[in-house]
Coordinates of C-alpha atoms and ligand atoms in Angstrom, one line a residue:
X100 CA -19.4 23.5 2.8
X101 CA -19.6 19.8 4.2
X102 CA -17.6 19.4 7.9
X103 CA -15.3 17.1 6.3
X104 CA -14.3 19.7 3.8
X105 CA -14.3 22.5 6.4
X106 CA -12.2 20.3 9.0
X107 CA -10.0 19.7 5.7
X108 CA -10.0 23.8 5.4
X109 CA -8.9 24.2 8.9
X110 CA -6.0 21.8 8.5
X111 CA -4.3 23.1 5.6
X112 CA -4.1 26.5 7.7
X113 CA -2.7 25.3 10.7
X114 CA -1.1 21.9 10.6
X115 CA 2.2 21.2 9.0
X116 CA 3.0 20.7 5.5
X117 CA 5.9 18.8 6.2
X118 CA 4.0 15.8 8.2
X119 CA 1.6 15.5 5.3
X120 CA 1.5 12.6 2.7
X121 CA -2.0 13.3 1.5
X122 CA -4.0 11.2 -1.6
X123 CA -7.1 11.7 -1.2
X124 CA -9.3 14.6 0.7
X125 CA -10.1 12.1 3.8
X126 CA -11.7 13.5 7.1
X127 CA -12.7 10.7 8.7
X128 CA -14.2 10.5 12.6
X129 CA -14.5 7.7 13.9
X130 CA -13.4 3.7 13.3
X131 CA -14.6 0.2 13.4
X132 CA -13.0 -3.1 12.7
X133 CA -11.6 -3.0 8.7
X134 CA -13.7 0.3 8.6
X135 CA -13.1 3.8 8.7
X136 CA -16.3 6.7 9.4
X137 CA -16.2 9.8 8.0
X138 CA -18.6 12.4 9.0
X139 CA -21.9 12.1 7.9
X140 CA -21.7 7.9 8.1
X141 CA -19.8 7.4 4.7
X142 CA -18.1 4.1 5.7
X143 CA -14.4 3.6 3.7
X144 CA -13.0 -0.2 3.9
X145 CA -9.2 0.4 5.5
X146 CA -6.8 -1.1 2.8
X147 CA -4.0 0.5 4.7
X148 CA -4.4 0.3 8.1
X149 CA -2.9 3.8 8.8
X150 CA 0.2 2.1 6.8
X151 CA -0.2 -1.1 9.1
X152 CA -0.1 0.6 12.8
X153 CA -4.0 -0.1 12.9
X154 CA -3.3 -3.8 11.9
X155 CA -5.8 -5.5 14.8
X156 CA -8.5 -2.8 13.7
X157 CA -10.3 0.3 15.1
X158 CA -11.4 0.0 18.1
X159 CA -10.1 -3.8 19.1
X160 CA -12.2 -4.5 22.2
X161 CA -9.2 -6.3 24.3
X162 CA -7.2 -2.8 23.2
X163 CA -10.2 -0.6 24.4
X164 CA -10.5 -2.5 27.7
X165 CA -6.0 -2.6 28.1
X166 CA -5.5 1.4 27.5
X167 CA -8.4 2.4 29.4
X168 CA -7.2 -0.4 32.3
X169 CA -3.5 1.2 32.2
X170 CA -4.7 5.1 32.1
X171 CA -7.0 4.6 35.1
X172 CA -3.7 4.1 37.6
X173 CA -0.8 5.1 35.2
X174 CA 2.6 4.1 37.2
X175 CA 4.4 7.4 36.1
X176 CA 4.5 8.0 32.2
X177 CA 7.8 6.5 31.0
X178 CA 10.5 3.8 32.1
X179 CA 13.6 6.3 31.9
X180 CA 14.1 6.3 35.9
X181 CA 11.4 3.7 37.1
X182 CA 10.6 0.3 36.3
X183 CA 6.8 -0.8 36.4
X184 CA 5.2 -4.1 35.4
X185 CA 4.4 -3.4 32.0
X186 CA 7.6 -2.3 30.8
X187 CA 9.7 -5.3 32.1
X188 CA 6.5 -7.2 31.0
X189 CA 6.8 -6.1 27.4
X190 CA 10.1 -6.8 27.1
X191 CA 10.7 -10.1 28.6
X192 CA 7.3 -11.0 26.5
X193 CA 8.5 -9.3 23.2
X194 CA 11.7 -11.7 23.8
X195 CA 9.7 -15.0 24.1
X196 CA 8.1 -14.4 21.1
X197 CA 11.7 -12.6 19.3
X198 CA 13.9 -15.7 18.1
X199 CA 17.8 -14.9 18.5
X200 CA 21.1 -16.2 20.6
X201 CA 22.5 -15.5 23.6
X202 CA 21.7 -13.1 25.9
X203 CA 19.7 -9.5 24.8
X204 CA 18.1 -6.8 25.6
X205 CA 15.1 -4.6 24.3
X206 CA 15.3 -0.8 23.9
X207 CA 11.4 0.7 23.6
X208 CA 10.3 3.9 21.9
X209 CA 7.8 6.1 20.0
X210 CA 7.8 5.4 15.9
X211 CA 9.6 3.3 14.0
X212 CA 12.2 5.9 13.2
X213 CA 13.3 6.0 16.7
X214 CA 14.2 2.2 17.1
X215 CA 15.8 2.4 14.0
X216 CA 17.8 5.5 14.7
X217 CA 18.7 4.3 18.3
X218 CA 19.9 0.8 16.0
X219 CA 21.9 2.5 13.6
X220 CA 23.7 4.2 16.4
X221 CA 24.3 1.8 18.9
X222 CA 26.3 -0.7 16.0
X223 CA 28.2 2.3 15.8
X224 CA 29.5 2.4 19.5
X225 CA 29.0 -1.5 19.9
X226 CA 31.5 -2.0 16.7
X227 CA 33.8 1.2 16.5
X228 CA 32.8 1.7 13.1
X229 CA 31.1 4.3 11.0
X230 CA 29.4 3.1 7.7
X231 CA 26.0 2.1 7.4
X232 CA 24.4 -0.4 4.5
X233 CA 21.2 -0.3 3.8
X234 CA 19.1 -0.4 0.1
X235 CA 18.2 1.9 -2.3
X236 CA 13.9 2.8 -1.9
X237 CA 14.2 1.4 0.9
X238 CA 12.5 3.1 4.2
X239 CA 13.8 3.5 7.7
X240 CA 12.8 6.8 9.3
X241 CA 11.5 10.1 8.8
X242 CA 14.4 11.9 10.9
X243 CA 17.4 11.7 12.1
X244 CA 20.0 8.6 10.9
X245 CA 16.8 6.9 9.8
X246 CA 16.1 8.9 7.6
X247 CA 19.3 9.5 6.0
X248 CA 20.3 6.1 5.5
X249 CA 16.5 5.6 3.8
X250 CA 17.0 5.3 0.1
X251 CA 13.2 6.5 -0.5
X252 CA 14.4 9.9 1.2
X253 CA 17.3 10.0 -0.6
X254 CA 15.9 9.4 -3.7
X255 CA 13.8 12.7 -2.8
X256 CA 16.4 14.7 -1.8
X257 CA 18.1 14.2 1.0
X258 CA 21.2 14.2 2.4
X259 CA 22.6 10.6 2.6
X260 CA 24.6 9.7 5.7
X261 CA 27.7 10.0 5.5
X262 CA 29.8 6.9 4.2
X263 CA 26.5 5.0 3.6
X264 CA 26.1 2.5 0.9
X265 CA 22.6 1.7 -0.7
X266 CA 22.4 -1.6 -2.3
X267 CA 20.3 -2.6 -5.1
X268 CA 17.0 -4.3 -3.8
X269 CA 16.4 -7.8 -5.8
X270 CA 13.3 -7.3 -7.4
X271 CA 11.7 -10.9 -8.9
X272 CA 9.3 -8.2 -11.2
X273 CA 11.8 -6.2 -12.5
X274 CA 15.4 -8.7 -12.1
X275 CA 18.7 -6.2 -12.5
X276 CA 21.0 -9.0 -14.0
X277 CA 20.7 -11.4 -16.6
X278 CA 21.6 -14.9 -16.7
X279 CA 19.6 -18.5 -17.3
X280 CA 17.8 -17.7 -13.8
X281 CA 17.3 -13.8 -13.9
X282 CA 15.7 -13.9 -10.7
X283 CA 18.9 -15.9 -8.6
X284 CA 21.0 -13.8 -10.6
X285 CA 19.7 -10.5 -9.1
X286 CA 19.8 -11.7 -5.8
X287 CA 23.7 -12.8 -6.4
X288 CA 23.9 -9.0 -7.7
X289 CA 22.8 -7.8 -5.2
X290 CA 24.9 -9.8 -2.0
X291 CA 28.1 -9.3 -4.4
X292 CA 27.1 -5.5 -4.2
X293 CA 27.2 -6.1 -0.2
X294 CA 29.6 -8.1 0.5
X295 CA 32.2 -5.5 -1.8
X296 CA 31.5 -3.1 1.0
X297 CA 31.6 -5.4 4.0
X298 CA 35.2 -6.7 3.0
X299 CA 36.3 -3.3 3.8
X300 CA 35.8 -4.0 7.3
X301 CA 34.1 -0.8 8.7
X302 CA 30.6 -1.0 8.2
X303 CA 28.7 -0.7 11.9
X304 CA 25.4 -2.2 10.8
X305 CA 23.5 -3.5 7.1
X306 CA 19.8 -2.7 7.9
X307 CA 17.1 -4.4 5.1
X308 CA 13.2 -4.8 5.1
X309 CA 12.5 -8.4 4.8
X310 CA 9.8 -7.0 2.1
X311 CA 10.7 -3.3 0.7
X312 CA 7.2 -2.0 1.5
X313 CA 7.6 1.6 1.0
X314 CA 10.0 1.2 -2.3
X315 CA 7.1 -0.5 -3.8
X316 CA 6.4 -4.0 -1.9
X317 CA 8.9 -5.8 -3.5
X318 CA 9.0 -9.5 -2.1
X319 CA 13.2 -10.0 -2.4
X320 CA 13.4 -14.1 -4.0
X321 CA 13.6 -16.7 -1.7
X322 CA 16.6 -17.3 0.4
X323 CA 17.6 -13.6 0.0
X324 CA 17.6 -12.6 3.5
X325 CA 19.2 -15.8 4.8
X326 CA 21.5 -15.4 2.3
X327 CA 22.5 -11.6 3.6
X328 CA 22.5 -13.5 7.0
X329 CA 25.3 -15.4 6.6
X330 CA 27.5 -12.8 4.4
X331 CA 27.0 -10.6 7.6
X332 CA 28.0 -13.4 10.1
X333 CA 30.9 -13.7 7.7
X334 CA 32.2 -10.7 8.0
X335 CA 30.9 -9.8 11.7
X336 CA 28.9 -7.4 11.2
X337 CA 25.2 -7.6 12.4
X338 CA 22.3 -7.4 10.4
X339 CA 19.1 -5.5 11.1
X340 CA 16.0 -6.3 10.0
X341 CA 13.5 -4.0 10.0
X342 CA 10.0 -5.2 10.8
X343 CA 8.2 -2.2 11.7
X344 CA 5.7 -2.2 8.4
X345 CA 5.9 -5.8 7.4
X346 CA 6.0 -7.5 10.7
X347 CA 4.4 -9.1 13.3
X348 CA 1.5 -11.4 11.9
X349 CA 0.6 -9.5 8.5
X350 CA 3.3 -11.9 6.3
X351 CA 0.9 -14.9 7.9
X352 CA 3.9 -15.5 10.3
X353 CA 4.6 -13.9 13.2
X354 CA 8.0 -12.5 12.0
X355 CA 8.2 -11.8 8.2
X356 CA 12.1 -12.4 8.3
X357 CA 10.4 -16.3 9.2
X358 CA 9.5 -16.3 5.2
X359 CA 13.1 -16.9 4.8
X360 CA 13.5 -19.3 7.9
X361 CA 16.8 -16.9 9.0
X362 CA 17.5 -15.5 12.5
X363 CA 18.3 -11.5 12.5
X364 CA 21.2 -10.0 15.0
X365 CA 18.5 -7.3 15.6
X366 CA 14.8 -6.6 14.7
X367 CA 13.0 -3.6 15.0
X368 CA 9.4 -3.3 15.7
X369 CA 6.8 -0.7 15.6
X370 CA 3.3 0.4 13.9
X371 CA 1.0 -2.5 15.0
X372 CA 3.2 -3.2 18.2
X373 CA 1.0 0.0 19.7
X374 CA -2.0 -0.9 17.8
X375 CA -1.9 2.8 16.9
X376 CA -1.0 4.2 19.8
X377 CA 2.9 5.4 20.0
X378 CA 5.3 2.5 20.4
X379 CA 8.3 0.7 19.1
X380 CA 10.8 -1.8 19.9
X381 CA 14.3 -3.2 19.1
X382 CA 15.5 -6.4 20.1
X383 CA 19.5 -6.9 20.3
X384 CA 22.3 -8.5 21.7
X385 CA 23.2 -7.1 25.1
X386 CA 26.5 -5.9 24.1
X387 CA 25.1 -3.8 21.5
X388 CA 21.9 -2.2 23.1
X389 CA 23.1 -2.4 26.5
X390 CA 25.4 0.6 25.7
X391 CA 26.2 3.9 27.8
X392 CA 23.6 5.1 30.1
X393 CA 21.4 8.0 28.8
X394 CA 22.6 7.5 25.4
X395 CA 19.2 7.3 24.0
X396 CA 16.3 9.1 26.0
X397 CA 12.7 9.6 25.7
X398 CA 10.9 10.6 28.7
X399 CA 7.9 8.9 28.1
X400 CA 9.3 5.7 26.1
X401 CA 8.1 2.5 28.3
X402 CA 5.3 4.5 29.3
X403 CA 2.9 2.4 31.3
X404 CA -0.3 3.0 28.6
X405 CA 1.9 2.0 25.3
X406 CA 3.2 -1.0 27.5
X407 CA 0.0 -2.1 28.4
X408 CA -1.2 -1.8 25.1
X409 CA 2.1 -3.5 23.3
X410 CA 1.2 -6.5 25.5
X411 CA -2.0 -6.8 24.7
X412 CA -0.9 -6.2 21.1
X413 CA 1.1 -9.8 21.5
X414 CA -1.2 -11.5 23.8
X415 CA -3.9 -10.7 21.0
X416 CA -1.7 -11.8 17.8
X417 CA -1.2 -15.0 19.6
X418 CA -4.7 -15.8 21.0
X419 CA -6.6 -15.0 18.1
X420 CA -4.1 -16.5 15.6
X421 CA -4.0 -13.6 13.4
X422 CA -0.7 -14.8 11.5
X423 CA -2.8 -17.8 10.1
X424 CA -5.2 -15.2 9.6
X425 CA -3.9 -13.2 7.4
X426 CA -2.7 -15.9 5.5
X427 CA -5.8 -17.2 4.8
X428 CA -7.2 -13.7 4.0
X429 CA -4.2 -13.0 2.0
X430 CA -4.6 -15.5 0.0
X431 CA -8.0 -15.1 -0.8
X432 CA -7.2 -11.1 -1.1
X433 CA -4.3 -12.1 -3.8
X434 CA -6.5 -14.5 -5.5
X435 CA -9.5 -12.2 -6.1
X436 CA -6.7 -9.5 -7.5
X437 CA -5.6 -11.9 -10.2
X438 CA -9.0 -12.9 -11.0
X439 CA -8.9 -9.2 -12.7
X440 CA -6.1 -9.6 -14.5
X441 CA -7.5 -11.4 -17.4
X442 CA -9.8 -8.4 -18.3
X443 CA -7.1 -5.3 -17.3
X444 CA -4.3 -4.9 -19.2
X445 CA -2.9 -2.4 -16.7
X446 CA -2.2 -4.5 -13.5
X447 CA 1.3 -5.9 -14.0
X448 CA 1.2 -7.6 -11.1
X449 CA 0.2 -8.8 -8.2
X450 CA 2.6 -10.2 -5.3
X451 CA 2.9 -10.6 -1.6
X452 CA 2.4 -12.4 2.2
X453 CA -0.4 -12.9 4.2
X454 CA -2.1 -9.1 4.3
X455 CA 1.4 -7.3 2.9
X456 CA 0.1 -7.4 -0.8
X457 CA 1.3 -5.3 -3.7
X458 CA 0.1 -4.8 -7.1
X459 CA 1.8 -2.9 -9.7
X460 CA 0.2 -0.6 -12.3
X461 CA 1.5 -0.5 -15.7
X462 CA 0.5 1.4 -18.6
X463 CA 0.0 -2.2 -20.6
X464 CA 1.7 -5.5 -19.7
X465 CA 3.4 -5.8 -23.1
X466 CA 5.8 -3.3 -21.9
X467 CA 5.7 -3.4 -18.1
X468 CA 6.1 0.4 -17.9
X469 CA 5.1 1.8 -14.8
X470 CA 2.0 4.1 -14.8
X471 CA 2.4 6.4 -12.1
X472 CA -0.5 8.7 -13.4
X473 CA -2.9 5.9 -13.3
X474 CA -2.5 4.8 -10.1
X475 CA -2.8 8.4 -8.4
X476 CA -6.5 8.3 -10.1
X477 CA -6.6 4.5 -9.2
X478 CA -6.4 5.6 -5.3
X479 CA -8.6 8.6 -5.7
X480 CA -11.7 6.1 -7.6
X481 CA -11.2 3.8 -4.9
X482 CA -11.6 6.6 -1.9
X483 CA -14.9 7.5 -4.0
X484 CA -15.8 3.9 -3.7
X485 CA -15.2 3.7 -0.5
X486 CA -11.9 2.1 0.4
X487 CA -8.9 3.9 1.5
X488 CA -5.8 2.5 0.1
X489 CA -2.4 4.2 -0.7
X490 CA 0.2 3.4 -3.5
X491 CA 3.8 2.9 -3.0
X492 CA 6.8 2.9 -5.4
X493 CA 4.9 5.3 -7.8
X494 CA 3.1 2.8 -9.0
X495 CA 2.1 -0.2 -6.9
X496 CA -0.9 -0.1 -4.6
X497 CA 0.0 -1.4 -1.4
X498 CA -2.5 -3.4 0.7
X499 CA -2.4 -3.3 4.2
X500 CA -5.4 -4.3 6.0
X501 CA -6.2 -5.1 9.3
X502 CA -5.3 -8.4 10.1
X503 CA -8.9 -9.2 11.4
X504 CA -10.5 -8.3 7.8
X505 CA -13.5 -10.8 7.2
X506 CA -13.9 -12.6 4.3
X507 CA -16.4 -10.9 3.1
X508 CA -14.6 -7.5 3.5
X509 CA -11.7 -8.8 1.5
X510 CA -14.6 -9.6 -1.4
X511 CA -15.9 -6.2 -0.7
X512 CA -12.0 -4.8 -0.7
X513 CA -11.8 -6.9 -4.8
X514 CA -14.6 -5.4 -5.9
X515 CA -14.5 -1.8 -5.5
X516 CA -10.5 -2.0 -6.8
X517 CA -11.5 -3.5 -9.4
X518 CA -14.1 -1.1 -10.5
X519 CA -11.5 2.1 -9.5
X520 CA -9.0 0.4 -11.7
X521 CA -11.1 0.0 -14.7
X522 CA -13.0 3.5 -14.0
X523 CA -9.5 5.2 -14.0
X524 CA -8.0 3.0 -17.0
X525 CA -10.8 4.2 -18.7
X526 CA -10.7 7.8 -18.2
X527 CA -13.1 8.3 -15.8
X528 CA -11.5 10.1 -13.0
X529 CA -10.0 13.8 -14.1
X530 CA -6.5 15.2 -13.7
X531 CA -7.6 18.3 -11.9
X532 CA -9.4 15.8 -9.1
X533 CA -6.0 13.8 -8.4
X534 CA -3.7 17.1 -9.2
X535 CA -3.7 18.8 -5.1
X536 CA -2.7 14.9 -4.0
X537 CA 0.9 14.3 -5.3
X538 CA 1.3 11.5 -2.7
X539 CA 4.8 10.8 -3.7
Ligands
LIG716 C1 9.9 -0.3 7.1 C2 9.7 0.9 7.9 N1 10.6 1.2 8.9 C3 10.4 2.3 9.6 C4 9.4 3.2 9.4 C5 9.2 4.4 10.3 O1 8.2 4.2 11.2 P1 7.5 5.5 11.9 O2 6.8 6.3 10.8 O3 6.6 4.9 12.9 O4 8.6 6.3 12.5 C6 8.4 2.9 8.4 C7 7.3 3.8 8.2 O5 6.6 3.7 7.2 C8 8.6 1.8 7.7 O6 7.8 1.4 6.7

């Protein structure tokens, strides 16, 4: 037995099912720039990223040299009941670079679930009300209020919260209303949908992606999210957007909510902001996240290494220009992807920002149905090929490199998806490989 398939053995006896989102039977050891190592020296191009959190790379050097720097004299291990440079640094630093009014305040934690959570529930104090909008497939936690105000979960199974409303994403691919412009008319759908429920006067908080990663990176039409700005300012009630996946340089802005030049109430951060280590952030008005003491603890939350590290994160995102960046490798990325289209009937699409790209698989584009089968085997050819990338949606493959991904990576990144498309289109990959990896 190879170690990877041993250390794979190991796993599945002690390690939790219920963490698990597997596609693929990856071990890998170690990690360099865009790449991942698995044992033995097999290097896999990282389409994903770890789902973005690795979005400056493995093994950044200025993120090296700022965790190793902040765990050689670490001032306690969390901000709860002392303040040390790097928290207050972070914070005022994550507000220079956070537009927004008037006077706020940052709450830090572990995942994106918890600034999300800690969001949800701090409208409800800040507001005196209960009910929570969000969208359908859309994704905002794996516990806790995150989780059951995420449509994706909810769509699996769980429980929803209780009062919450899911709105219908606007999806320019796959429009939900008719009309001369089906595309506007979707988007109108969808803010009618909204604004029904905000007229009623008791809903605490409406929380959106600025791109709906996990329900299948679905860029919403222009002027959506402004749009939703202003019916929330309307009816005072603020507006979350959630940036942990799609934020913070991969759009090929800083902000991805930018793409629709509009200014959330709130934003949450996370993934990238801890360049793989554990952090996340929310930024808010005062009188919302400033609310009672010990409301919302985690001992080691504004621990001096995640700090250090967050910093770094923004100090890097700024110095090397990685928003302009990934724009430029984005483009390229999407450019190469449509270059394929011509010869493969299957890719119905492909759409996105910067390094947040999506493309859809379809059984044929006469009929645009989604091909959820394919592009289980799609994923599994391109791990044999050497790229790790995971699908979204059921059927869209989502595209999440680091930000730093050379050119020439990104050529690399065409090529081999291009060949696991056609080698999976064409029956080349077998059901009983794919069948232990539902992914979801
Ligand atoms: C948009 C969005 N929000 C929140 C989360 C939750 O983040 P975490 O898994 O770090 O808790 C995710 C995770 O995929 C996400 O995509």
């Amino acid at each position: 037995m190879t170690h990877a398939a041993s250390l794979l053995e190991r796993d599945a006896k002690v390690v939790a099912g219920i963490e698990k989102l597997r596609f693929f039977p990856i071990a890998v050891v170690a990690g360099e720039g865009s790449w991942l190592i698995e044992d033995g020296g097999r290097r896999l191009l990282d389409l994903s990223a770890t789902w973005t959190a690795c979005g400056l790379g493995h093994g950044h050097p200025k993120i090296t040299e700022a965790i190793t720097r902040a765990a050689q004299r670490p001032a306690g291990a969390g901000g709860l009941s002392a303040v040390h440079p790097d928290s207050v640094g972070f914070a005022e630093e994550l507000l220079a670079l956070t537009p927004g009014d008037g006077e706020r305040r940052v709450y830090f934690g572990h995942a994106g679930t918890d600034a999300n959570d800690v969001v949800l529930r701090a409208c409800r104090h800040a507001t005196g009300r209960r009910r929570i909008v969000a969208f359908k497939l859309g994704y905002h936690g794996g516990m806790g209020v995150a989780m059951h105000v995420s449509g994706v979960h909810i769509a699996a199974g769980a429980q929803p919260d209780a009062g919450l409303y899911l709105a219908t994403y606007p999806n320019p691919f796959r429009p939900h209303a008719d009309g001369d412009d089906p595309v506007a008319a979707t988007a109108q759908a969808s803010l009618a949908e909204i604004e029904a429920e905000l007229a009623r006067g008791d809903v605490a908080c409406v929380m959106a992606e600025p791109i709906l990663s996990d329900g299948g990176l679905i860029v919403p039409p222009k002027g959506f999210l402004k749009a939703l700005g202003e019916l929330c300012r309307k009816y005072e009630t603020p507006l979350a957007v959630d940036e942990v996946k799609m934020g913070l340089g991969r759009p090929g802005l800083l902000h991805c909510f930018q793409l629709d030049d509009m200014v959330p109430d709130i934003v949450t951060f996370g993934k990238v902001i801890g360049a793989g280590l554990p952090l996340s952030a929310a930024v808010g008005p005062k009188e919302i996240l400033d609310g009672p003491a010990a409301s919302a603890l985690l001992t080691t939350a504004g621990n001096p290494i995640c700090t250090a590290v967050g910093r770094q994160v923004l100090r890097t995102l700024v110095e090397e220009d990685l928003p302009a960046r990934a724009h430029a490798a984005g483009e390229r990325f999407m450019a190469g992807l449509r270059e394929l289209m011509p010869a493969s009937d299957v890719i119905g699409d492909v759409r996105g920002h910067g390094l947040a790209i999506g493309l859809e698989l379809v059984t044929d584009r006469a009929s645009m149905t989604p091909d959820h089968k394919l592009t289980q085997k799609v994923v599994y050819r391109a791990f044999e090929l050497g790229a790790v990338v995971h699908y979204v949606g059921g059927n869209v493959l989502e595209i999440t490199p680091p930000l730093v991904i050379t050119d020439r990576e990104v050529d690399q990144a065409v090529d081999i998806l291009g060949r696991a498309i056609a080698d999976a289109a064409a029956g080349r990959v077998d059901d009983e490989k794919v069948a232990p990896f539902a992914g979801w």
